[in-house]
Amino acid sequence: MKNYYKYYALVLLICSFCVSFSIRSQPIIELDKTPAVTAGKYSLYFQESEQSKLSLAEAMEQFASTSPATGYSESISLGISVAPVWLKTRLLNASQGTDSFRISTETPWLDYIDAWIVHDGEVIEHVQGGDGVAFEQRPMPYRYFAFETNLPEGESVLYLRIETVGPMAIPLRISTTELAVKRDISSAYQYGFLYGIMLALALYNLILYFSVRLPEYGLYALYLIGFVVNSLSYTGQLHAWITPDFGPYFQDWLDIFLMITYSIAGLHFARLLLHTREYAPLLNKITIGITVVIPLGMLFGALSNNLTLALLLAFLLNTSFAMLFIVMGIQALKNNIAAAWLFLVCSVTAATCICISTSAVAGMLPYNGVTFKLIEIGMAFEAICLAFLLAQRFRSAEADKLAAEKSARIDSLTGLNNRRGFAHIAQPIWHQKIRTGRDISLVLIDIDHFKKINDDYGHAEGDAVLKTVATVLKEGVRKSDILARWGGEEFLLLLTDTAESEALQYAERLRSLIESAEVQCAAGTIRVTASLGVCGTQAGKLDDSLVGENDLESMINTADKALYKVKSAGRNQVSSANLLKTGYC
């Protein structure tokens, strides 16, 4: 029994020694060697019980008499709506006390922060601030809780008491004021570069939305703008810049509700981009439900002034957003959606970054500069990938549109322009030639006895005749000429820089080519002839009058009259209105 008590006493002695050693062995920040540091690993901390608020003296006693926890990463992160926490950090200043230092907690949503600097057992400075304190009453006009001080020579101890309803993420930053200012400038450039990329993409897609009226472009723009504004808010920049006078706690609620804007816009954008409703209707309904139910729950939290509930729901929506992006990408891939591969890659990357950042803020992963900023990196990567997908879709839509327009202007049987295609090409050329006073002529071509060909041989052979004549004409005209199937068995030819006298010779050559052509069919060889009516200018004039820009239709009608006279006179001939006037046909 005596041996048992000896062993028990020995264990107690060893434990007491270990506790005493851990207290005495708290690392100290030597400011001359480490002029800038995020001090999580240098800090001891404990959380208050819910029954009482400790004074500084009581907290110092607890640090001295117990074994508080030691930070294991750059920052200390304990979760959402947890009890107030006390931190103790030892600082050694080897200089004569002339250097200015900035002490800050680089999360802007911490509600109440008290900071004491103790030197030789005496409090030499006490600073109060935090999100719950009016902006003008904070120690300095800055997006975080921060203050600048001249530390005396030797060892000083920094004590912090932090109380917040939101995430207890404490990146305690201690540096010289000079280095802090340089870091602020560098951070501003980084954020400016990131926001510039995302806002440029948002503006581009917003312009596209107003141009083409496709909702995915508008939702993508809202998604990017929402994220940028949310980032400006939860990094404290929006509050320090625009809303410093909106009162305590405004930033907490602003952060929460801005979190849902980009999540909702992003989920609806993904639904439309991947056409989820067509092949995964249940997933589509779940996505819509999440974008409705969770925001309603957050609204209830706001109306009941329950910040904790609203925060938890906001983090749930953020996580759901990341997971649903991946699930929608997988479903799209299974259903062979063109954009699925790239969407899935960028979604997995962004979701991983979002989950890491969210978990770090919630206290489930180490909180540091990398884990906190991963969400911006992931979102920027995703924004560029999704912009590429939308650009591909826009390019594909434009190609389809051009193909459809071209198809609408082409005669499907002969491959020639139809009336619409002729007008599309001929009108600008017509106006140009008329303005410059150049000659221009029209030839209207009609296959003789085409109805009889259809009746005798059938419509299939009639189509073969049309295609053969079209081929003869295409091979017989110049590259600058415009050829169209005008309707039925009629063809129209626009001859640029060609007077009527030249057009008559040109038309005669075409008539001869058609007459020489043979159409092979089941019944044997079919030969056809054609009648041609011509109307054109001579020396830039039509009937000794200048041609007007609206005379194209009139010239077509004149060529049609010449054609009618030719057909009445026996067919397989060429004539023009001027020749008719002279009595020749």
PDB file of N, CA and C in Angstrom, residues 105-143:
ATOM      1  N   THR A 105      -6.237  41.685 -34.987  1.00  0.00           N
ATOM      2  CA  THR A 105      -6.880  40.377 -35.179  1.00  0.00           C
ATOM      3  C   THR A 105      -7.547  40.434 -36.550  1.00  0.00           C
ATOM      4  N   GLU A 106      -7.041  39.668 -37.489  1.00  0.00           N
ATOM      5  CA  GLU A 106      -7.389  39.882 -38.894  1.00  0.00           C
ATOM      6  C   GLU A 106      -8.645  39.129 -39.339  1.00  0.00           C
ATOM      7  N   THR A 107      -9.672  39.178 -38.517  1.00  0.00           N
ATOM      8  CA  THR A 107     -11.029  38.821 -38.941  1.00  0.00           C
ATOM      9  C   THR A 107     -11.936  39.957 -38.494  1.00  0.00           C
ATOM     10  N   PRO A 108     -12.696  40.537 -39.404  1.00  0.00           N
ATOM     11  CA  PRO A 108     -13.421  41.772 -39.089  1.00  0.00           C
ATOM     12  C   PRO A 108     -14.707  41.572 -38.303  1.00  0.00           C
ATOM     13  N   TRP A 109     -15.173  40.316 -38.129  1.00  0.00           N
ATOM     14  CA  TRP A 109     -16.496  40.118 -37.533  1.00  0.00           C
ATOM     15  C   TRP A 109     -16.456  39.845 -36.027  1.00  0.00           C
ATOM     16  N   LEU A 110     -15.290  39.869 -35.398  1.00  0.00           N
ATOM     17  CA  LEU A 110     -15.208  39.641 -33.950  1.00  0.00           C
ATOM     18  C   LEU A 110     -15.860  40.813 -33.221  1.00  0.00           C
ATOM     19  N   ASP A 111     -16.811  40.510 -32.310  1.00  0.00           N
ATOM     20  CA  ASP A 111     -17.691  41.553 -31.774  1.00  0.00           C
ATOM     21  C   ASP A 111     -17.021  42.461 -30.744  1.00  0.00           C
ATOM     22  N   TYR A 112     -16.450  41.867 -29.675  1.00  0.00           N
ATOM     23  CA  TYR A 112     -15.863  42.676 -28.596  1.00  0.00           C
ATOM     24  C   TYR A 112     -14.468  42.158 -28.296  1.00  0.00           C
ATOM     25  N   ILE A 113     -13.514  43.061 -28.349  1.00  0.00           N
ATOM     26  CA  ILE A 113     -12.119  42.695 -28.112  1.00  0.00           C
ATOM     27  C   ILE A 113     -11.523  43.673 -27.103  1.00  0.00           C
ATOM     28  N   ASP A 114     -10.931  43.112 -26.052  1.00  0.00           N
ATOM     29  CA  ASP A 114     -10.153  43.904 -25.097  1.00  0.00           C
ATOM     30  C   ASP A 114      -8.712  43.449 -25.188  1.00  0.00           C
ATOM     31  N   ALA A 115      -7.791  44.389 -25.283  1.00  0.00           N
ATOM     32  CA  ALA A 115      -6.369  44.072 -25.361  1.00  0.00           C
ATOM     33  C   ALA A 115      -5.638  44.815 -24.251  1.00  0.00           C
ATOM     34  N   TRP A 116      -4.810  44.083 -23.483  1.00  0.00           N
ATOM     35  CA  TRP A 116      -3.990  44.692 -22.444  1.00  0.00           C
ATOM     36  C   TRP A 116      -2.529  44.371 -22.730  1.00  0.00           C
ATOM     37  N   ILE A 117      -1.673  45.349 -22.558  1.00  0.00           N
ATOM     38  CA  ILE A 117      -0.234  45.113 -22.609  1.00  0.00           C
ATOM     39  C   ILE A 117       0.296  45.294 -21.196  1.00  0.00           C
ATOM     40  N   VAL A 118       0.909  44.230 -20.680  1.00  0.00           N
ATOM     41  CA  VAL A 118       1.414  44.221 -19.302  1.00  0.00           C
ATOM     42  C   VAL A 118       2.934  44.167 -19.356  1.00  0.00           C
ATOM     43  N   HIS A 119       3.581  45.077 -18.614  1.00  0.00           N
ATOM     44  CA  HIS A 119       5.043  45.129 -18.559  1.00  0.00           C
ATOM     45  C   HIS A 119       5.462  45.265 -17.099  1.00  0.00           C
ATOM     46  N   ASP A 120       6.338  44.365 -16.676  1.00  0.00           N
ATOM     47  CA  ASP A 120       6.788  44.342 -15.276  1.00  0.00           C
ATOM     48  C   ASP A 120       5.610  44.289 -14.310  1.00  0.00           C
ATOM     49  N   GLY A 121       4.591  43.520 -14.663  1.00  0.00           N
ATOM     50  CA  GLY A 121       3.453  43.322 -13.777  1.00  0.00           C
ATOM     51  C   GLY A 121       2.438  44.440 -13.779  1.00  0.00           C
ATOM     52  N   GLU A 122       2.635  45.464 -14.598  1.00  0.00           N
ATOM     53  CA  GLU A 122       1.702  46.589 -14.637  1.00  0.00           C
ATOM     54  C   GLU A 122       1.086  46.733 -16.034  1.00  0.00           C
ATOM     55  N   VAL A 123      -0.199  47.116 -16.048  1.00  0.00           N
ATOM     56  CA  VAL A 123      -0.885  47.360 -17.319  1.00  0.00           C
ATOM     57  C   VAL A 123      -0.430  48.711 -17.860  1.00  0.00           C
ATOM     58  N   ILE A 124       0.229  48.699 -19.012  1.00  0.00           N
ATOM     59  CA  ILE A 124       0.693  49.965 -19.587  1.00  0.00           C
ATOM     60  C   ILE A 124      -0.228  50.457 -20.708  1.00  0.00           C
ATOM     61  N   GLU A 125      -1.117  49.573 -21.186  1.00  0.00           N
ATOM     62  CA  GLU A 125      -2.057  49.999 -22.231  1.00  0.00           C
ATOM     63  C   GLU A 125      -3.259  49.060 -22.243  1.00  0.00           C
ATOM     64  N   HIS A 126      -4.455  49.654 -22.390  1.00  0.00           N
ATOM     65  CA  HIS A 126      -5.696  48.880 -22.506  1.00  0.00           C
ATOM     66  C   HIS A 126      -6.484  49.460 -23.682  1.00  0.00           C
ATOM     67  N   VAL A 127      -6.785  48.613 -24.672  1.00  0.00           N
ATOM     68  CA  VAL A 127      -7.467  49.052 -25.894  1.00  0.00           C
ATOM     69  C   VAL A 127      -8.721  48.202 -26.079  1.00  0.00           C
ATOM     70  N   GLN A 128      -9.825  48.862 -26.470  1.00  0.00           N
ATOM     71  CA  GLN A 128     -11.084  48.160 -26.717  1.00  0.00           C
ATOM     72  C   GLN A 128     -11.551  48.409 -28.152  1.00  0.00           C
ATOM     73  N   GLY A 129     -12.194  47.407 -28.727  1.00  0.00           N
ATOM     74  CA  GLY A 129     -12.719  47.557 -30.081  1.00  0.00           C
ATOM     75  C   GLY A 129     -13.533  46.343 -30.470  1.00  0.00           C
ATOM     76  N   GLY A 130     -13.689  46.165 -31.778  1.00  0.00           N
ATOM     77  CA  GLY A 130     -14.459  45.035 -32.279  1.00  0.00           C
ATOM     78  C   GLY A 130     -15.660  45.483 -33.084  1.00  0.00           C
ATOM     79  N   ASP A 131     -16.292  44.526 -33.713  1.00  0.00           N
ATOM     80  CA  ASP A 131     -17.438  44.798 -34.576  1.00  0.00           C
ATOM     81  C   ASP A 131     -18.632  45.345 -33.806  1.00  0.00           C
ATOM     82  N   GLY A 132     -18.710  45.022 -32.498  1.00  0.00           N
ATOM     83  CA  GLY A 132     -19.831  45.507 -31.693  1.00  0.00           C
ATOM     84  C   GLY A 132     -19.653  46.932 -31.206  1.00  0.00           C
ATOM     85  N   VAL A 133     -18.509  47.528 -31.493  1.00  0.00           N
ATOM     86  CA  VAL A 133     -18.216  48.904 -31.077  1.00  0.00           C
ATOM     87  C   VAL A 133     -18.394  49.824 -32.281  1.00  0.00           C
ATOM     88  N   ALA A 134     -19.016  50.970 -32.068  1.00  0.00           N
ATOM     89  CA  ALA A 134     -19.217  51.928 -33.157  1.00  0.00           C
ATOM     90  C   ALA A 134     -17.880  52.242 -33.832  1.00  0.00           C
ATOM     91  N   PHE A 135     -17.918  52.424 -35.151  1.00  0.00           N
ATOM     92  CA  PHE A 135     -16.685  52.552 -35.929  1.00  0.00           C
ATOM     93  C   PHE A 135     -15.816  53.705 -35.433  1.00  0.00           C
ATOM     94  N   GLU A 136     -16.446  54.829 -35.109  1.00  0.00           N
ATOM     95  CA  GLU A 136     -15.665  55.996 -34.689  1.00  0.00           C
ATOM     96  C   GLU A 136     -15.034  55.812 -33.313  1.00  0.00           C
ATOM     97  N   GLN A 137     -15.476  54.810 -32.548  1.00  0.00           N
ATOM     98  CA  GLN A 137     -14.921  54.567 -31.220  1.00  0.00           C
ATOM     99  C   GLN A 137     -13.837  53.492 -31.232  1.00  0.00           C
ATOM    100  N   ARG A 138     -13.547  52.949 -32.372  1.00  0.00           N
ATOM    101  CA  ARG A 138     -12.528  51.906 -32.458  1.00  0.00           C
ATOM    102  C   ARG A 138     -11.132  52.533 -32.423  1.00  0.00           C
ATOM    103  N   PRO A 139     -10.118  51.758 -32.045  1.00  0.00           N
ATOM    104  CA  PRO A 139      -8.788  52.344 -31.853  1.00  0.00           C
ATOM    105  C   PRO A 139      -8.170  52.955 -33.105  1.00  0.00           C
ATOM    106  N   MET A 140      -8.521  52.439 -34.280  1.00  0.00           N
ATOM    107  CA  MET A 140      -8.054  53.048 -35.524  1.00  0.00           C
ATOM    108  C   MET A 140      -9.046  52.720 -36.634  1.00  0.00           C
ATOM    109  N   PRO A 141      -9.201  53.622 -37.622  1.00  0.00           N
ATOM    110  CA  PRO A 141     -10.164  53.401 -38.715  1.00  0.00           C
ATOM    111  C   PRO A 141      -9.634  52.342 -39.681  1.00  0.00           C
ATOM    112  N   TYR A 142      -9.896  51.112 -39.345  1.00  0.00           N
ATOM    113  CA  TYR A 142      -9.289  49.997 -40.066  1.00  0.00           C
ATOM    114  C   TYR A 142     -10.321  48.893 -40.203  1.00  0.00           C
ATOM    115  N   ARG A 143     -10.130  48.023 -41.193  1.00  0.00           N
ATOM    116  CA  ARG A 143     -11.135  46.987 -41.434  1.00  0.00           C
ATOM    117  C   ARG A 143     -11.101  45.874 -40.395  1.00  0.00           C
TER     118      ARG A 143
END
